[in-house]
Amino acid sequence: MKFIVTLAASAAIFALPATAAAQGLPSMPRINAPSLDVSDREISQFIELALQIETILEDGTLDDVAMRAAIDTLIAESDFEAERFMAIAEIVADNRLLRRRLPSEVLAYLTED
């Protein structure tokens, strides 16, 4: 459940266009109809990024602007597009089967050699 909360929090950060505009940061476009076709590779990438984002969100030293910048940088440096990350976050929020699958995927990711 904490993982889903993290995803919602990271999605909220990307959904702050007024704050981003006020700070001169580019806003992320909203994906209106995300595809339900999510590959296993995308799930792995999504989990890796979401766990890294969770670390940023839990860092009590960052203000909202620094937090967003850190997350933007993290995603930009990955080979995962920000738009697709957000689309998958929306898919997870809307798809019960995928939400049920994620905890085992996270555990598998965390216990990989």
PDB file of C-alpha atoms in Angstrom:
ATOM      1  CA  MET A   1       0.000   0.000   0.000  1.00  0.00           C
ATOM      2  CA  LYS A   2       2.866   2.389   0.796  1.00  0.00           C
ATOM      3  CA  PHE A   3       4.140   1.859  -2.736  1.00  0.00           C
ATOM      4  CA  ILE A   4       0.804   2.994  -4.192  1.00  0.00           C
ATOM      5  CA  VAL A   5       0.885   6.067  -1.926  1.00  0.00           C
ATOM      6  CA  THR A   6       4.379   6.822  -3.214  1.00  0.00           C
ATOM      7  CA  LEU A   7       3.159   6.577  -6.784  1.00  0.00           C
ATOM      8  CA  ALA A   8       0.271   8.897  -6.027  1.00  0.00           C
ATOM      9  CA  ALA A   9       2.649  11.366  -4.382  1.00  0.00           C
ATOM     10  CA  SER A  10       5.049  11.281  -7.315  1.00  0.00           C
ATOM     11  CA  ALA A  11       2.141  11.744  -9.706  1.00  0.00           C
ATOM     12  CA  ALA A  12       1.001  14.719  -7.644  1.00  0.00           C
ATOM     13  CA  ILE A  13       4.426  16.312  -7.972  1.00  0.00           C
ATOM     14  CA  PHE A  14       4.225  16.026 -11.742  1.00  0.00           C
ATOM     15  CA  ALA A  15       0.682  17.381 -11.691  1.00  0.00           C
ATOM     16  CA  LEU A  16       1.613  20.727 -10.150  1.00  0.00           C
ATOM     17  CA  PRO A  17       1.695  22.881 -13.284  1.00  0.00           C
ATOM     18  CA  ALA A  18       1.005  26.113 -11.381  1.00  0.00           C
ATOM     19  CA  THR A  19       3.937  25.524  -9.048  1.00  0.00           C
ATOM     20  CA  ALA A  20       6.131  24.464 -11.946  1.00  0.00           C
ATOM     21  CA  ALA A  21       5.185  27.503 -13.996  1.00  0.00           C
ATOM     22  CA  ALA A  22       5.769  29.812 -11.029  1.00  0.00           C
ATOM     23  CA  GLN A  23       9.219  28.318 -10.572  1.00  0.00           C
ATOM     24  CA  GLY A  24      10.034  28.354 -14.269  1.00  0.00           C
ATOM     25  CA  LEU A  25       9.952  24.556 -14.523  1.00  0.00           C
ATOM     26  CA  PRO A  26       8.361  22.851 -17.512  1.00  0.00           C
ATOM     27  CA  SER A  27       5.058  21.155 -16.716  1.00  0.00           C
ATOM     28  CA  MET A  28       4.453  17.539 -17.648  1.00  0.00           C
ATOM     29  CA  PRO A  29       1.711  16.861 -20.177  1.00  0.00           C
ATOM     30  CA  ARG A  30      -1.196  14.803 -18.872  1.00  0.00           C
ATOM     31  CA  ILE A  31      -1.806  11.521 -20.602  1.00  0.00           C
ATOM     32  CA  ASN A  32      -5.557  11.295 -21.172  1.00  0.00           C
ATOM     33  CA  ALA A  33      -5.903   7.689 -22.242  1.00  0.00           C
ATOM     34  CA  PRO A  34      -2.956   5.547 -21.189  1.00  0.00           C
ATOM     35  CA  SER A  35      -2.518   2.239 -22.929  1.00  0.00           C
ATOM     36  CA  LEU A  36      -3.225  -0.811 -20.780  1.00  0.00           C
ATOM     37  CA  ASP A  37      -0.418  -2.619 -22.575  1.00  0.00           C
ATOM     38  CA  VAL A  38       2.459  -2.564 -20.091  1.00  0.00           C
ATOM     39  CA  SER A  39       5.435  -4.831 -20.726  1.00  0.00           C
ATOM     40  CA  ASP A  40       7.347  -6.679 -18.017  1.00  0.00           C
ATOM     41  CA  ARG A  41      10.373  -4.505 -18.822  1.00  0.00           C
ATOM     42  CA  GLU A  42       8.303  -1.353 -18.286  1.00  0.00           C
ATOM     43  CA  ILE A  43       7.041  -2.703 -14.964  1.00  0.00           C
ATOM     44  CA  SER A  44      10.635  -3.313 -13.870  1.00  0.00           C
ATOM     45  CA  GLN A  45      11.716   0.172 -14.957  1.00  0.00           C
ATOM     46  CA  PHE A  46       8.665   1.687 -13.312  1.00  0.00           C
ATOM     47  CA  ILE A  47       9.368  -0.070 -10.014  1.00  0.00           C
ATOM     48  CA  GLU A  48      13.019   0.962 -10.055  1.00  0.00           C
ATOM     49  CA  LEU A  49      12.152   4.609 -10.664  1.00  0.00           C
ATOM     50  CA  ALA A  50       9.256   4.609  -8.190  1.00  0.00           C
ATOM     51  CA  LEU A  51      11.521   3.248  -5.440  1.00  0.00           C
ATOM     52  CA  GLN A  52      14.108   5.915  -6.218  1.00  0.00           C
ATOM     53  CA  ILE A  53      11.373   8.553  -6.193  1.00  0.00           C
ATOM     54  CA  GLU A  54      10.211   7.243  -2.822  1.00  0.00           C
ATOM     55  CA  THR A  55      13.694   7.927  -1.463  1.00  0.00           C
ATOM     56  CA  ILE A  56      13.511  11.503  -2.755  1.00  0.00           C
ATOM     57  CA  LEU A  57      10.019  12.004  -1.330  1.00  0.00           C
ATOM     58  CA  GLU A  58      11.170  10.785   2.078  1.00  0.00           C
ATOM     59  CA  ASP A  59      14.162  13.156   2.121  1.00  0.00           C
ATOM     60  CA  GLY A  60      13.092  15.743   4.666  1.00  0.00           C
ATOM     61  CA  THR A  61      15.705  18.255   3.534  1.00  0.00           C
ATOM     62  CA  LEU A  62      14.164  19.027   0.132  1.00  0.00           C
ATOM     63  CA  ASP A  63      11.527  21.674  -0.534  1.00  0.00           C
ATOM     64  CA  ASP A  64       8.912  21.117  -3.263  1.00  0.00           C
ATOM     65  CA  VAL A  65      10.985  22.760  -5.994  1.00  0.00           C
ATOM     66  CA  ALA A  66      14.131  20.784  -5.144  1.00  0.00           C
ATOM     67  CA  MET A  67      12.094  17.583  -4.858  1.00  0.00           C
ATOM     68  CA  ARG A  68      10.563  18.082  -8.286  1.00  0.00           C
ATOM     69  CA  ALA A  69      13.938  18.940  -9.795  1.00  0.00           C
ATOM     70  CA  ALA A  70      15.474  15.803  -8.285  1.00  0.00           C
ATOM     71  CA  ILE A  71      12.653  13.641  -9.645  1.00  0.00           C
ATOM     72  CA  ASP A  72      12.807  15.301 -13.068  1.00  0.00           C
ATOM     73  CA  THR A  73      16.559  14.685 -13.184  1.00  0.00           C
ATOM     74  CA  LEU A  74      16.159  11.079 -12.063  1.00  0.00           C
ATOM     75  CA  ILE A  75      13.664  10.336 -14.816  1.00  0.00           C
ATOM     76  CA  ALA A  76      15.585  12.304 -17.455  1.00  0.00           C
ATOM     77  CA  GLU A  77      18.730  10.282 -16.704  1.00  0.00           C
ATOM     78  CA  SER A  78      16.862   6.991 -16.982  1.00  0.00           C
ATOM     79  CA  ASP A  79      15.953   5.376 -20.270  1.00  0.00           C
ATOM     80  CA  PHE A  80      12.293   5.607 -19.253  1.00  0.00           C
ATOM     81  CA  GLU A  81      10.288   8.503 -20.684  1.00  0.00           C
ATOM     82  CA  ALA A  82       8.521  10.708 -18.148  1.00  0.00           C
ATOM     83  CA  GLU A  83       5.262  10.538 -20.093  1.00  0.00           C
ATOM     84  CA  ARG A  84       5.287   6.750 -20.042  1.00  0.00           C
ATOM     85  CA  PHE A  85       6.160   6.696 -16.334  1.00  0.00           C
ATOM     86  CA  MET A  86       3.134   8.884 -15.614  1.00  0.00           C
ATOM     87  CA  ALA A  87       0.914   6.806 -17.905  1.00  0.00           C
ATOM     88  CA  ILE A  88       1.904   3.646 -16.052  1.00  0.00           C
ATOM     89  CA  ALA A  89       1.262   5.366 -12.695  1.00  0.00           C
ATOM     90  CA  GLU A  90      -2.242   6.162 -13.958  1.00  0.00           C
ATOM     91  CA  ILE A  91      -2.699   2.613 -15.210  1.00  0.00           C
ATOM     92  CA  VAL A  92      -1.637   1.233 -11.814  1.00  0.00           C
ATOM     93  CA  ALA A  93      -4.062   3.555 -10.043  1.00  0.00           C
ATOM     94  CA  ASP A  94      -6.913   2.410 -12.298  1.00  0.00           C
ATOM     95  CA  ASN A  95      -6.094  -1.283 -12.748  1.00  0.00           C
ATOM     96  CA  ARG A  96      -6.781  -3.543  -9.753  1.00  0.00           C
ATOM     97  CA  LEU A  97      -4.976  -6.532 -11.275  1.00  0.00           C
ATOM     98  CA  LEU A  98      -1.819  -4.546 -11.857  1.00  0.00           C
ATOM     99  CA  ARG A  99      -1.986  -3.078  -8.334  1.00  0.00           C
ATOM    100  CA  ARG A 100      -2.186  -6.629  -6.964  1.00  0.00           C
ATOM    101  CA  ARG A 101       0.793  -7.674  -9.072  1.00  0.00           C
ATOM    102  CA  LEU A 102       3.100  -4.826  -8.025  1.00  0.00           C
ATOM    103  CA  PRO A 103       3.947  -5.939  -4.454  1.00  0.00           C
ATOM    104  CA  SER A 104       5.354  -9.251  -5.692  1.00  0.00           C
ATOM    105  CA  GLU A 105       7.196  -7.428  -8.485  1.00  0.00           C
ATOM    106  CA  VAL A 106       8.685  -4.984  -5.965  1.00  0.00           C
ATOM    107  CA  LEU A 107       9.775  -7.855  -3.728  1.00  0.00           C
ATOM    108  CA  ALA A 108      11.340  -9.650  -6.702  1.00  0.00           C
ATOM    109  CA  TYR A 109      13.167  -6.453  -7.686  1.00  0.00           C
ATOM    110  CA  LEU A 110      14.450  -5.865  -4.152  1.00  0.00           C
ATOM    111  CA  THR A 111      15.689  -9.452  -3.766  1.00  0.00           C
ATOM    112  CA  GLU A 112      17.434  -9.686  -7.163  1.00  0.00           C
ATOM    113  CA  ASP A 113      21.098 -10.587  -7.069  1.00  0.00           C
TER     114      ASP A 113
END
